[in-house]
Amino acid sequence: MDRRSFIKKAGLATGAAAAATLAAPAIAQSMPELKWRMASSFPKSLDTIYGGAEVFTKYVSEATDGRFSIQPFPGGELFPALQVADKVQDGTVEMGHTASYYYWGKDPTFGFGTSVPFGLNCRLQNAWWFAGGGKEALNEFYADYNIVGIAAGNTGGQMGGWFRTEIKSLADMNGVKMRIGGFGGLIISKVGVVPQQIAGGEIYPALEKGTVDAAEWVGPYDDQKLGFNKVAPYYMYPGWWEGGSMLHVFVGKDKWEALPRSYQAIVEAAGAYSNDWMMAKYDVLNPKALRELVAGGAQLRPFPQDVMEACFQAAADTYAELTASNASFKKVYESMAAVRGEGYLWWQLSENGFDSFMMGQQRKKLL
Amino acid sequence: MDRRSFIKKAGLATGAAAAATLAAPAIAQSMPELKWRMASSFPKSLDTIYGGAEVFTKYVSEATDGRFSIQPFPGGELFPALQVADKVQDGTVEMGHTASYYYWGKDPTFGFGTSVPFGLNCRLQNAWWFAGGGKEALNEFYADYNIVGIAAGNTGGQMGGWFRTEIKSLADMNGVKMRIGGFGGLIISKVGVVPQQIAGGEIYPALEKGTVDAAEWVGPYDDQKLGFNKVAPYYMYPGWWEGGSMLHVFVGKDKWEALPRSYQAIVEAAGAYSNDWMMAKYDVLNPKALRELVAGGAQLRPFPQDVMEACFQAAADTYAELTASNASFKKVYESMAAVRGEGYLWWQLSENGFDSFMMGQQRKKLL
């Protein structure tokens, strides 16, 4: 009996179909059907940040033919938006999409995953994360919270916010009541600003009534939706407390370790896609919003040099205190600072040389 | 007979195992076993650019449990390094990892996938690609060559190259024999430079003997390996012909369309991972190389403003000619230029404000 007729008689399919049948149990094992929930810290109205979660989950689903399905939930839908880390930690949800610096109150080391005052721009945050030890340093820290962090988005350099009166020198900062949270709020308080915590939807009335004198949010595209230019015309820059804010997918560490390596690889790569997509989206959306804001009365003003220098010094002093008292902070800070110092050495040549010339041509309307 | 005992009697496994068996043929169909070859245009010695192909293929393999296996080949191993597009087009290999601008001689529209003189920096190239219509505009063009392009790496802003004598003004450019290829070579020839095509390994002896007066390669990390600082000390910047050079994975369009959507998603996301990883790697490696080059005698010099402006004008004139004569070029140029003009409007605020301050602090040794 030749081999072909034996196979036929044994009732086995031939060729590709047979191979598929034999390989199937192994594939099914490495591609379990999972239905996970991802809690975002952001409302749907922040469509670019929230969109990062949608892009991420779409890629994971497509890559697995729907077998690894992750449903994103807007901030606040499952639980308060700023509890994402806690709810990933305790297993209420398998995943979150959030800014690590929201959890800065637990330990200031959480700040580095997003951005810290006078830290890194978007590209150097990526450099640190993907090739400079950032991913490893922060995940060692996150492990204590049962969290694995995956890079998944960036807002770029944020604006310094909206001020009812112009800031012309450091003295003008004294006593300004400003809506600004977290680490940035701590640093800016050291130059006399009184930081306030106000939810997004309540900023406009507070600025209008003068309950606060200033408020920072994100950048032109997101700020425009809230209409701040009508009540606080001075739009200051740069937002030195957020030089390039990275978003994370947080995964429960126990859940992460139980994933097959194939799903881990898919999640990491989908995070990178979301990382590129979100920054790209902001860079395409911000300029139009900026032009419209200026047409609508926004007055663009750089923070005066003495403000920048005083805030830098306040940040440096704070880093010195925290590195002395907090071993995790010290380890992660030193890892970040090494990339920052080196990065801004190199940045002065071709990157800045090219950009400076191109900005000059833009101002001459030659682009 | 209740349902449970019927299933048992029928010899069917229950629960998860049954589901796996039933689902298996569908999974196997959507996860075919593929062994592809990817020809890189780069030698292994350019470990960061070539590394982009390795990172990409590793992710695809891991994501598919080795079912979609792509073997990368260094430039020249299968066929000449600059024939990657042709060999993807004719199906000799399924994939390539290359710079689209190498194929500029076929049609200058190929230039935009990597970078064009006075085009986009790395981040704006990403903005254009992922959210500004670049991916769609270029893939419409690539389709005529049976190619699908996936973003997969960036070198960042390249240096302007090594000069045996210092360039102090536009007049000094006249008659300089310079190793510079492609589109940049065409533009720089319009200000009197005589462009030369020389393979990487032959640049050093040509510079040493004075067969050429200048040569551009990539940036500090890659340039250092070739030792140019010993024979041509003036290291000029910026490399205005490569403000942020993107690498592509090229896939045969027929092969791409035959892939299941799951594999397409995996390839796109692995490309994004490679895109982030390569830029990060360069940003971490370049500063150290730069310091060592300077310690080894490199003299850093910005191109004089009159050189920059004359070259910008030469590029603008060339774009005007090409948009008048080449419909594909016009379409893609206009798509790129829209993102460039808008991008450099926005760049002047927080991005440049933050970076300028941080560079100042770096020079004061405060970072």
PDB file of N, CA, C and O in Angstrom, chain A residues 24 27 30-31 59 62 65 118 121 123 135 157-158 261-262 268 273 275-276 279 283 291 309 312 342 344 348 350-351 355 358 361-364, chain B residues 24 27 30-31 59 62 65 118 121 123 135 157-158 261-262 268 273 275-276 279 283 291 309 312 342 344 348 350-351 355 358 361-364:
ATOM      1  N   ALA A  24      -3.520  22.301  15.461  1.00  0.00           N
ATOM      2  CA  ALA A  24      -4.562  23.111  16.096  1.00  0.00           C
ATOM      3  C   ALA A  24      -4.491  23.187  17.621  1.00  0.00           C
ATOM      4  O   ALA A  24      -4.580  24.281  18.173  1.00  0.00           O
ATOM      5  N   ILE A  27      -1.925  25.697  18.719  1.00  0.00           N
ATOM      6  CA  ILE A  27      -2.277  27.094  18.423  1.00  0.00           C
ATOM      7  C   ILE A  27      -3.342  27.576  19.401  1.00  0.00           C
ATOM      8  O   ILE A  27      -3.242  28.656  19.966  1.00  0.00           O
ATOM      9  N   SER A  30      -1.953  28.525  22.652  1.00  0.00           N
ATOM     10  CA  SER A  30      -1.180  29.757  22.696  1.00  0.00           C
ATOM     11  C   SER A  30      -2.043  30.963  22.319  1.00  0.00           C
ATOM     12  O   SER A  30      -1.585  32.086  22.386  1.00  0.00           O
ATOM     13  N   MET A  31      -3.257  30.742  21.882  1.00  0.00           N
ATOM     14  CA  MET A  31      -4.165  31.844  21.574  1.00  0.00           C
ATOM     15  C   MET A  31      -5.478  31.673  22.329  1.00  0.00           C
ATOM     16  O   MET A  31      -6.536  31.477  21.721  1.00  0.00           O
ATOM     17  N   TYR A  59      -5.932  47.112  17.504  1.00  0.00           N
ATOM     18  CA  TYR A  59      -4.807  46.347  16.971  1.00  0.00           C
ATOM     19  C   TYR A  59      -4.696  44.980  17.630  1.00  0.00           C
ATOM     20  O   TYR A  59      -4.402  43.991  16.963  1.00  0.00           O
ATOM     21  N   GLU A  62      -7.474  42.782  16.178  1.00  0.00           N
ATOM     22  CA  GLU A  62      -7.203  42.374  14.792  1.00  0.00           C
ATOM     23  C   GLU A  62      -6.071  41.350  14.726  1.00  0.00           C
ATOM     24  O   GLU A  62      -6.136  40.387  13.965  1.00  0.00           O
ATOM     25  N   ASP A  65      -7.379  37.922  15.644  1.00  0.00           N
ATOM     26  CA  ASP A  65      -8.657  37.523  15.060  1.00  0.00           C
ATOM     27  C   ASP A  65      -9.788  37.558  16.083  1.00  0.00           C
ATOM     28  O   ASP A  65     -10.660  36.673  16.102  1.00  0.00           O
ATOM     29  N   PHE A 118      10.682  69.822  33.914  1.00  0.00           N
ATOM     30  CA  PHE A 118      12.008  69.932  33.302  1.00  0.00           C
ATOM     31  C   PHE A 118      12.636  68.559  33.058  1.00  0.00           C
ATOM     32  O   PHE A 118      13.828  68.359  33.240  1.00  0.00           O
ATOM     33  N   ASN A 121      11.604  65.756  26.582  1.00  0.00           N
ATOM     34  CA  ASN A 121      10.605  65.988  25.537  1.00  0.00           C
ATOM     35  C   ASN A 121      10.109  64.613  25.039  1.00  0.00           C
ATOM     36  O   ASN A 121      10.596  63.563  25.487  1.00  0.00           O
ATOM     37  N   ARG A 123      10.444  62.894  22.327  1.00  0.00           N
ATOM     38  CA  ARG A 123      11.383  61.972  21.695  1.00  0.00           C
ATOM     39  C   ARG A 123      12.377  61.411  22.692  1.00  0.00           C
ATOM     40  O   ARG A 123      12.741  60.226  22.622  1.00  0.00           O
ATOM     41  N   LYS A 135      12.131  51.809  30.576  1.00  0.00           N
ATOM     42  CA  LYS A 135      11.128  50.740  30.677  1.00  0.00           C
ATOM     43  C   LYS A 135      11.489  49.789  31.821  1.00  0.00           C
ATOM     44  O   LYS A 135      10.629  49.424  32.624  1.00  0.00           O
ATOM     45  N   GLY A 157       4.902  68.226  23.991  1.00  0.00           N
ATOM     46  CA  GLY A 157       5.091  69.308  24.963  1.00  0.00           C
ATOM     47  C   GLY A 157       3.780  70.050  25.167  1.00  0.00           C
ATOM     48  O   GLY A 157       3.190  70.549  24.216  1.00  0.00           O
ATOM     49  N   GLN A 158       3.326  70.089  26.406  1.00  0.00           N
ATOM     50  CA  GLN A 158       2.052  70.753  26.666  1.00  0.00           C
ATOM     51  C   GLN A 158       2.249  72.259  26.837  1.00  0.00           C
ATOM     52  O   GLN A 158       3.362  72.738  27.044  1.00  0.00           O
ATOM     53  N   ARG A 261       3.458  34.344  25.493  1.00  0.00           N
ATOM     54  CA  ARG A 261       4.404  35.325  24.960  1.00  0.00           C
ATOM     55  C   ARG A 261       3.859  35.984  23.690  1.00  0.00           C
ATOM     56  O   ARG A 261       4.102  37.160  23.425  1.00  0.00           O
ATOM     57  N   SER A 262       3.099  35.226  22.885  1.00  0.00           N
ATOM     58  CA  SER A 262       2.557  35.817  21.652  1.00  0.00           C
ATOM     59  C   SER A 262       1.670  37.023  21.985  1.00  0.00           C
ATOM     60  O   SER A 262       1.777  38.072  21.349  1.00  0.00           O
ATOM     61  N   GLU A 268       2.733  44.697  23.364  1.00  0.00           N
ATOM     62  CA  GLU A 268       3.836  45.661  23.307  1.00  0.00           C
ATOM     63  C   GLU A 268       3.855  46.408  21.972  1.00  0.00           C
ATOM     64  O   GLU A 268       4.061  47.621  21.927  1.00  0.00           O
ATOM     65  N   TYR A 273       2.307  51.173  18.425  1.00  0.00           N
ATOM     66  CA  TYR A 273       1.490  51.791  17.367  1.00  0.00           C
ATOM     67  C   TYR A 273       0.691  52.957  17.950  1.00  0.00           C
ATOM     68  O   TYR A 273       0.625  54.052  17.382  1.00  0.00           O
ATOM     69  N   ASN A 275       1.444  54.626  20.550  1.00  0.00           N
ATOM     70  CA  ASN A 275       2.439  55.643  20.900  1.00  0.00           C
ATOM     71  C   ASN A 275       2.723  56.569  19.713  1.00  0.00           C
ATOM     72  O   ASN A 275       2.715  57.791  19.844  1.00  0.00           O
ATOM     73  N   ASP A 276       2.953  55.984  18.554  1.00  0.00           N
ATOM     74  CA  ASP A 276       3.202  56.789  17.355  1.00  0.00           C
ATOM     75  C   ASP A 276       1.940  57.529  16.902  1.00  0.00           C
ATOM     76  O   ASP A 276       1.986  58.692  16.509  1.00  0.00           O
ATOM     77  N   MET A 279       0.828  60.764  19.189  1.00  0.00           N
ATOM     78  CA  MET A 279       1.678  61.942  18.991  1.00  0.00           C
ATOM     79  C   MET A 279       1.421  62.542  17.610  1.00  0.00           C
ATOM     80  O   MET A 279       1.336  63.766  17.451  1.00  0.00           O
ATOM     81  N   ASP A 283       0.028  66.264  16.693  1.00  0.00           N
ATOM     82  CA  ASP A 283       0.823  67.184  15.873  1.00  0.00           C
ATOM     83  C   ASP A 283       0.053  67.672  14.647  1.00  0.00           C
ATOM     84  O   ASP A 283       0.321  68.758  14.134  1.00  0.00           O
ATOM     85  N   ARG A 291      -4.216  78.226  15.525  1.00  0.00           N
ATOM     86  CA  ARG A 291      -4.572  79.370  14.679  1.00  0.00           C
ATOM     87  C   ARG A 291      -5.962  79.893  15.024  1.00  0.00           C
ATOM     88  O   ARG A 291      -6.189  81.101  15.106  1.00  0.00           O
ATOM     89  N   GLU A 309      13.813  79.976  35.090  1.00  0.00           N
ATOM     90  CA  GLU A 309      14.987  79.631  35.903  1.00  0.00           C
ATOM     91  C   GLU A 309      14.627  79.367  37.361  1.00  0.00           C
ATOM     92  O   GLU A 309      15.162  78.440  37.979  1.00  0.00           O
ATOM     93  N   PHE A 312      12.976  75.990  37.426  1.00  0.00           N
ATOM     94  CA  PHE A 312      13.984  74.941  37.244  1.00  0.00           C
ATOM     95  C   PHE A 312      14.725  74.691  38.555  1.00  0.00           C
ATOM     96  O   PHE A 312      14.947  73.547  38.962  1.00  0.00           O
ATOM     97  N   GLU A 342      22.546  63.790  28.211  1.00  0.00           N
ATOM     98  CA  GLU A 342      23.149  63.367  26.947  1.00  0.00           C
ATOM     99  C   GLU A 342      22.278  63.793  25.761  1.00  0.00           C
ATOM    100  O   GLU A 342      22.784  64.251  24.740  1.00  0.00           O
ATOM    101  N   TYR A 344      20.139  66.273  25.435  1.00  0.00           N
ATOM    102  CA  TYR A 344      20.170  67.700  25.119  1.00  0.00           C
ATOM    103  C   TYR A 344      21.553  68.191  24.687  1.00  0.00           C
ATOM    104  O   TYR A 344      21.683  69.298  24.188  1.00  0.00           O
ATOM    105  N   GLN A 348      21.423  69.821  20.335  1.00  0.00           N
ATOM    106  CA  GLN A 348      21.849  71.163  19.928  1.00  0.00           C
ATOM    107  C   GLN A 348      22.409  71.217  18.509  1.00  0.00           C
ATOM    108  O   GLN A 348      22.535  72.295  17.942  1.00  0.00           O
ATOM    109  N   SER A 350      22.140  68.819  14.976  1.00  0.00           N
ATOM    110  CA  SER A 350      21.265  68.742  13.814  1.00  0.00           C
ATOM    111  C   SER A 350      19.795  68.962  14.133  1.00  0.00           C
ATOM    112  O   SER A 350      19.093  69.620  13.372  1.00  0.00           O
ATOM    113  N   GLU A 351      19.313  68.414  15.256  1.00  0.00           N
ATOM    114  CA  GLU A 351      17.879  68.559  15.514  1.00  0.00           C
ATOM    115  C   GLU A 351      17.508  70.029  15.634  1.00  0.00           C
ATOM    116  O   GLU A 351      16.623  70.528  14.956  1.00  0.00           O
ATOM    117  N   ASP A 355      15.530  72.410  12.960  1.00  0.00           N
ATOM    118  CA  ASP A 355      14.248  72.986  13.380  1.00  0.00           C
ATOM    119  C   ASP A 355      14.306  74.513  13.438  1.00  0.00           C
ATOM    120  O   ASP A 355      13.352  75.186  13.049  1.00  0.00           O
ATOM    121  N   MET A 358      14.068  75.873   9.984  1.00  0.00           N
ATOM    122  CA  MET A 358      12.736  75.660   9.418  1.00  0.00           C
ATOM    123  C   MET A 358      11.698  76.573  10.080  1.00  0.00           C
ATOM    124  O   MET A 358      10.788  77.072   9.418  1.00  0.00           O
ATOM    125  N   GLN A 361      12.034  79.853   8.437  1.00  0.00           N
ATOM    126  CA  GLN A 361      11.390  79.874   7.119  1.00  0.00           C
ATOM    127  C   GLN A 361       9.863  79.932   7.262  1.00  0.00           C
ATOM    128  O   GLN A 361       9.182  80.565   6.468  1.00  0.00           O
ATOM    129  N   GLN A 362       9.357  79.264   8.287  1.00  0.00           N
ATOM    130  CA  GLN A 362       7.909  79.301   8.522  1.00  0.00           C
ATOM    131  C   GLN A 362       7.464  80.731   8.834  1.00  0.00           C
ATOM    132  O   GLN A 362       6.452  81.198   8.310  1.00  0.00           O
ATOM    133  N   ARG A 363       8.248  81.422   9.677  1.00  0.00           N
ATOM    134  CA  ARG A 363       7.866  82.799  10.029  1.00  0.00           C
ATOM    135  C   ARG A 363       7.945  83.722   8.817  1.00  0.00           C
ATOM    136  O   ARG A 363       7.198  84.679   8.705  1.00  0.00           O
ATOM    137  N   LYS A 364       8.855  83.391   7.892  1.00  0.00           N
ATOM    138  CA  LYS A 364       8.936  84.186   6.646  1.00  0.00           C
ATOM    139  C   LYS A 364       7.898  83.713   5.626  1.00  0.00           C
ATOM    140  O   LYS A 364       7.925  84.132   4.477  1.00  0.00           O
TER     141      LYS A 364
ATOM    142  N   ALA B  24     -10.368  25.246  16.031  1.00  0.00           N
ATOM    143  CA  ALA B  24      -9.022  25.082  15.473  1.00  0.00           C
ATOM    144  C   ALA B  24      -8.895  25.322  13.966  1.00  0.00           C
ATOM    145  O   ALA B  24      -7.991  26.044  13.545  1.00  0.00           O
ATOM    146  N   ILE B  27      -8.738  29.019  13.249  1.00  0.00           N
ATOM    147  CA  ILE B  27      -7.491  29.661  13.690  1.00  0.00           C
ATOM    148  C   ILE B  27      -6.356  29.311  12.737  1.00  0.00           C
ATOM    149  O   ILE B  27      -5.596  30.171  12.298  1.00  0.00           O
ATOM    150  N   SER B  30      -6.439  31.286   9.665  1.00  0.00           N
ATOM    151  CA  SER B  30      -6.076  32.696   9.798  1.00  0.00           C
ATOM    152  C   SER B  30      -4.629  32.850  10.253  1.00  0.00           C
ATOM    153  O   SER B  30      -4.121  33.951  10.338  1.00  0.00           O
ATOM    154  N   MET B  31      -3.972  31.760  10.604  1.00  0.00           N
ATOM    155  CA  MET B  31      -2.570  31.812  11.002  1.00  0.00           C
ATOM    156  C   MET B  31      -1.739  30.835  10.178  1.00  0.00           C
ATOM    157  O   MET B  31      -1.160  29.891  10.715  1.00  0.00           O
ATOM    158  N   TYR B  59       9.490  40.565  16.561  1.00  0.00           N
ATOM    159  CA  TYR B  59       8.135  40.816  17.052  1.00  0.00           C
ATOM    160  C   TYR B  59       7.097  40.024  16.266  1.00  0.00           C
ATOM    161  O   TYR B  59       6.145  39.495  16.840  1.00  0.00           O
ATOM    162  N   GLU B  62       7.370  36.374  17.351  1.00  0.00           N
ATOM    163  CA  GLU B  62       6.826  36.139  18.692  1.00  0.00           C
ATOM    164  C   GLU B  62       5.305  36.249  18.710  1.00  0.00           C
ATOM    165  O   GLU B  62       4.630  35.463  19.366  1.00  0.00           O
ATOM    166  N   ASP B  65       3.779  33.068  17.396  1.00  0.00           N
ATOM    167  CA  ASP B  65       4.354  31.811  17.889  1.00  0.00           C
ATOM    168  C   ASP B  65       5.198  31.122  16.826  1.00  0.00           C
ATOM    169  O   ASP B  65       5.151  29.889  16.668  1.00  0.00           O
ATOM    170  N   PHE B 118      15.043  69.834   3.294  1.00  0.00           N
ATOM    171  CA  PHE B 118      14.177  70.801   3.973  1.00  0.00           C
ATOM    172  C   PHE B 118      12.739  70.281   4.105  1.00  0.00           C
ATOM    173  O   PHE B 118      11.784  71.027   3.959  1.00  0.00           O
ATOM    174  N   ASN B 121      11.152  66.949  10.195  1.00  0.00           N
ATOM    175  CA  ASN B 121      11.958  66.278  11.213  1.00  0.00           C
ATOM    176  C   ASN B 121      11.296  64.932  11.549  1.00  0.00           C
ATOM    177  O   ASN B 121      10.227  64.612  11.016  1.00  0.00           O
ATOM    178  N   ARG B 123       9.727  63.711  14.092  1.00  0.00           N
ATOM    179  CA  ARG B 123       8.383  63.682  14.666  1.00  0.00           C
ATOM    180  C   ARG B 123       7.328  64.116  13.667  1.00  0.00           C
ATOM    181  O   ARG B 123       6.222  63.562  13.626  1.00  0.00           O
ATOM    182  N   LYS B 135       0.926  58.153   4.836  1.00  0.00           N
ATOM    183  CA  LYS B 135       0.861  56.705   4.571  1.00  0.00           C
ATOM    184  C   LYS B 135      -0.025  56.432   3.356  1.00  0.00           C
ATOM    185  O   LYS B 135       0.347  55.642   2.479  1.00  0.00           O
ATOM    186  N   GLY B 157      17.460  63.547  12.727  1.00  0.00           N
ATOM    187  CA  GLY B 157      18.143  64.527  11.884  1.00  0.00           C
ATOM    188  C   GLY B 157      19.596  64.115  11.698  1.00  0.00           C
ATOM    189  O   GLY B 157      20.323  63.931  12.669  1.00  0.00           O
ATOM    190  N   GLN B 158      20.006  63.949  10.467  1.00  0.00           N
ATOM    191  CA  GLN B 158      21.378  63.513  10.217  1.00  0.00           C
ATOM    192  C   GLN B 158      22.328  64.710  10.216  1.00  0.00           C
ATOM    193  O   GLN B 158      21.911  65.855  10.103  1.00  0.00           O
ATOM    194  N   ARG B 261      -5.871  39.398   7.719  1.00  0.00           N
ATOM    195  CA  ARG B 261      -5.836  40.706   8.384  1.00  0.00           C
ATOM    196  C   ARG B 261      -5.049  40.645   9.697  1.00  0.00           C
ATOM    197  O   ARG B 261      -4.372  41.602  10.071  1.00  0.00           O
ATOM    198  N   SER B 262      -5.095  39.493  10.379  1.00  0.00           N
ATOM    199  CA  SER B 262      -4.355  39.383  11.644  1.00  0.00           C
ATOM    200  C   SER B 262      -2.859  39.606  11.405  1.00  0.00           C
ATOM    201  O   SER B 262      -2.200  40.330  12.151  1.00  0.00           O
ATOM    202  N   GLU B 268       2.006  45.771  10.854  1.00  0.00           N
ATOM    203  CA  GLU B 268       1.932  47.220  11.057  1.00  0.00           C
ATOM    204  C   GLU B 268       2.397  47.605  12.460  1.00  0.00           C
ATOM    205  O   GLU B 268       3.131  48.578  12.647  1.00  0.00           O
ATOM    206  N   TYR B 273       6.745  49.403  16.407  1.00  0.00           N
ATOM    207  CA  TYR B 273       7.706  49.127  17.481  1.00  0.00           C
ATOM    208  C   TYR B 273       9.128  49.413  16.987  1.00  0.00           C
ATOM    209  O   TYR B 273       9.930  50.062  17.663  1.00  0.00           O
ATOM    210  N   ASN B 275       9.917  51.373  14.629  1.00  0.00           N
ATOM    211  CA  ASN B 275       9.990  52.824  14.414  1.00  0.00           C
ATOM    212  C   ASN B 275      10.407  53.548  15.689  1.00  0.00           C
ATOM    213  O   ASN B 275      11.299  54.400  15.681  1.00  0.00           O
ATOM    214  N   ASP B 276       9.782  53.191  16.807  1.00  0.00           N
ATOM    215  CA  ASP B 276      10.127  53.805  18.091  1.00  0.00           C
ATOM    216  C   ASP B 276      11.510  53.351  18.561  1.00  0.00           C
ATOM    217  O   ASP B 276      12.297  54.141  19.073  1.00  0.00           O
ATOM    218  N   MET B 279      14.715  54.988  16.574  1.00  0.00           N
ATOM    219  CA  MET B 279      14.968  56.394  16.923  1.00  0.00           C
ATOM    220  C   MET B 279      15.508  56.478  18.346  1.00  0.00           C
ATOM    221  O   MET B 279      16.445  57.237  18.621  1.00  0.00           O
ATOM    222  N   ASP B 283      19.117  57.951  19.574  1.00  0.00           N
ATOM    223  CA  ASP B 283      19.190  59.071  20.512  1.00  0.00           C
ATOM    224  C   ASP B 283      20.017  58.726  21.742  1.00  0.00           C
ATOM    225  O   ASP B 283      20.585  59.614  22.384  1.00  0.00           O
ATOM    226  N   ARG B 291      30.616  62.988  21.790  1.00  0.00           N
ATOM    227  CA  ARG B 291      31.658  63.427  22.727  1.00  0.00           C
ATOM    228  C   ARG B 291      33.010  62.828  22.367  1.00  0.00           C
ATOM    229  O   ARG B 291      34.039  63.492  22.423  1.00  0.00           O
ATOM    230  N   GLU B 309      20.241  79.184   3.305  1.00  0.00           N
ATOM    231  CA  GLU B 309      19.211  79.870   2.524  1.00  0.00           C
ATOM    232  C   GLU B 309      19.333  79.580   1.033  1.00  0.00           C
ATOM    233  O   GLU B 309      18.325  79.402   0.341  1.00  0.00           O
ATOM    234  N   PHE B 312      18.050  76.083   0.542  1.00  0.00           N
ATOM    235  CA  PHE B 312      16.595  76.071   0.669  1.00  0.00           C
ATOM    236  C   PHE B 312      15.955  76.569  -0.631  1.00  0.00           C
ATOM    237  O   PHE B 312      14.993  75.979  -1.138  1.00  0.00           O
ATOM    238  N   GLU B 342       2.232  73.641   8.862  1.00  0.00           N
ATOM    239  CA  GLU B 342       1.453  73.661  10.099  1.00  0.00           C
ATOM    240  C   GLU B 342       2.315  73.207  11.283  1.00  0.00           C
ATOM    241  O   GLU B 342       2.263  73.786  12.359  1.00  0.00           O
ATOM    242  N   TYR B 344       5.566  73.329  11.756  1.00  0.00           N
ATOM    243  CA  TYR B 344       6.562  74.297  12.220  1.00  0.00           C
ATOM    244  C   TYR B 344       5.942  75.584  12.760  1.00  0.00           C
ATOM    245  O   TYR B 344       6.631  76.388  13.381  1.00  0.00           O
ATOM    246  N   GLN B 348       7.014  76.158  17.255  1.00  0.00           N
ATOM    247  CA  GLN B 348       7.658  77.350  17.809  1.00  0.00           C
ATOM    248  C   GLN B 348       7.253  77.649  19.243  1.00  0.00           C
ATOM    249  O   GLN B 348       7.911  78.419  19.924  1.00  0.00           O
ATOM    250  N   SER B 350       5.545  75.440  22.493  1.00  0.00           N
ATOM    251  CA  SER B 350       6.039  74.636  23.606  1.00  0.00           C
ATOM    252  C   SER B 350       7.232  73.763  23.247  1.00  0.00           C
ATOM    253  O   SER B 350       8.157  73.626  24.039  1.00  0.00           O
ATOM    254  N   GLU B 351       7.227  73.155  22.064  1.00  0.00           N
ATOM    255  CA  GLU B 351       8.334  72.247  21.756  1.00  0.00           C
ATOM    256  C   GLU B 351       9.655  72.997  21.772  1.00  0.00           C
ATOM    257  O   GLU B 351      10.589  72.641  22.476  1.00  0.00           O
ATOM    258  N   ASP B 355      12.620  72.942  24.578  1.00  0.00           N
ATOM    259  CA  ASP B 355      13.942  72.462  24.165  1.00  0.00           C
ATOM    260  C   ASP B 355      14.999  73.558  24.270  1.00  0.00           C
ATOM    261  O   ASP B 355      16.131  73.297  24.685  1.00  0.00           O
ATOM    262  N   MET B 358      15.997  73.958  27.833  1.00  0.00           N
ATOM    263  CA  MET B 358      16.745  72.795  28.312  1.00  0.00           C
ATOM    264  C   MET B 358      18.150  72.749  27.711  1.00  0.00           C
ATOM    265  O   MET B 358      19.117  72.358  28.371  1.00  0.00           O
ATOM    266  N   GLN B 361      20.222  75.077  29.690  1.00  0.00           N
ATOM    267  CA  GLN B 361      20.616  74.485  30.978  1.00  0.00           C
ATOM    268  C   GLN B 361      21.716  73.442  30.765  1.00  0.00           C
ATOM    269  O   GLN B 361      22.614  73.304  31.593  1.00  0.00           O
ATOM    270  N   GLN B 362      21.636  72.732  29.656  1.00  0.00           N
ATOM    271  CA  GLN B 362      22.669  71.735  29.363  1.00  0.00           C
ATOM    272  C   GLN B 362      24.024  72.422  29.185  1.00  0.00           C
ATOM    273  O   GLN B 362      25.033  71.954  29.715  1.00  0.00           O
ATOM    274  N   ARG B 363      24.020  73.536  28.462  1.00  0.00           N
ATOM    275  CA  ARG B 363      25.292  74.247  28.232  1.00  0.00           C
ATOM    276  C   ARG B 363      25.845  74.812  29.543  1.00  0.00           C
ATOM    277  O   ARG B 363      27.047  74.929  29.711  1.00  0.00           O
ATOM    278  N   LYS B 364      24.945  75.145  30.459  1.00  0.00           N
ATOM    279  CA  LYS B 364      25.394  75.623  31.780  1.00  0.00           C
ATOM    280  C   LYS B 364      25.729  74.445  32.706  1.00  0.00           C
ATOM    281  O   LYS B 364      25.972  74.649  33.893  1.00  0.00           O
TER     282      LYS B 364
END
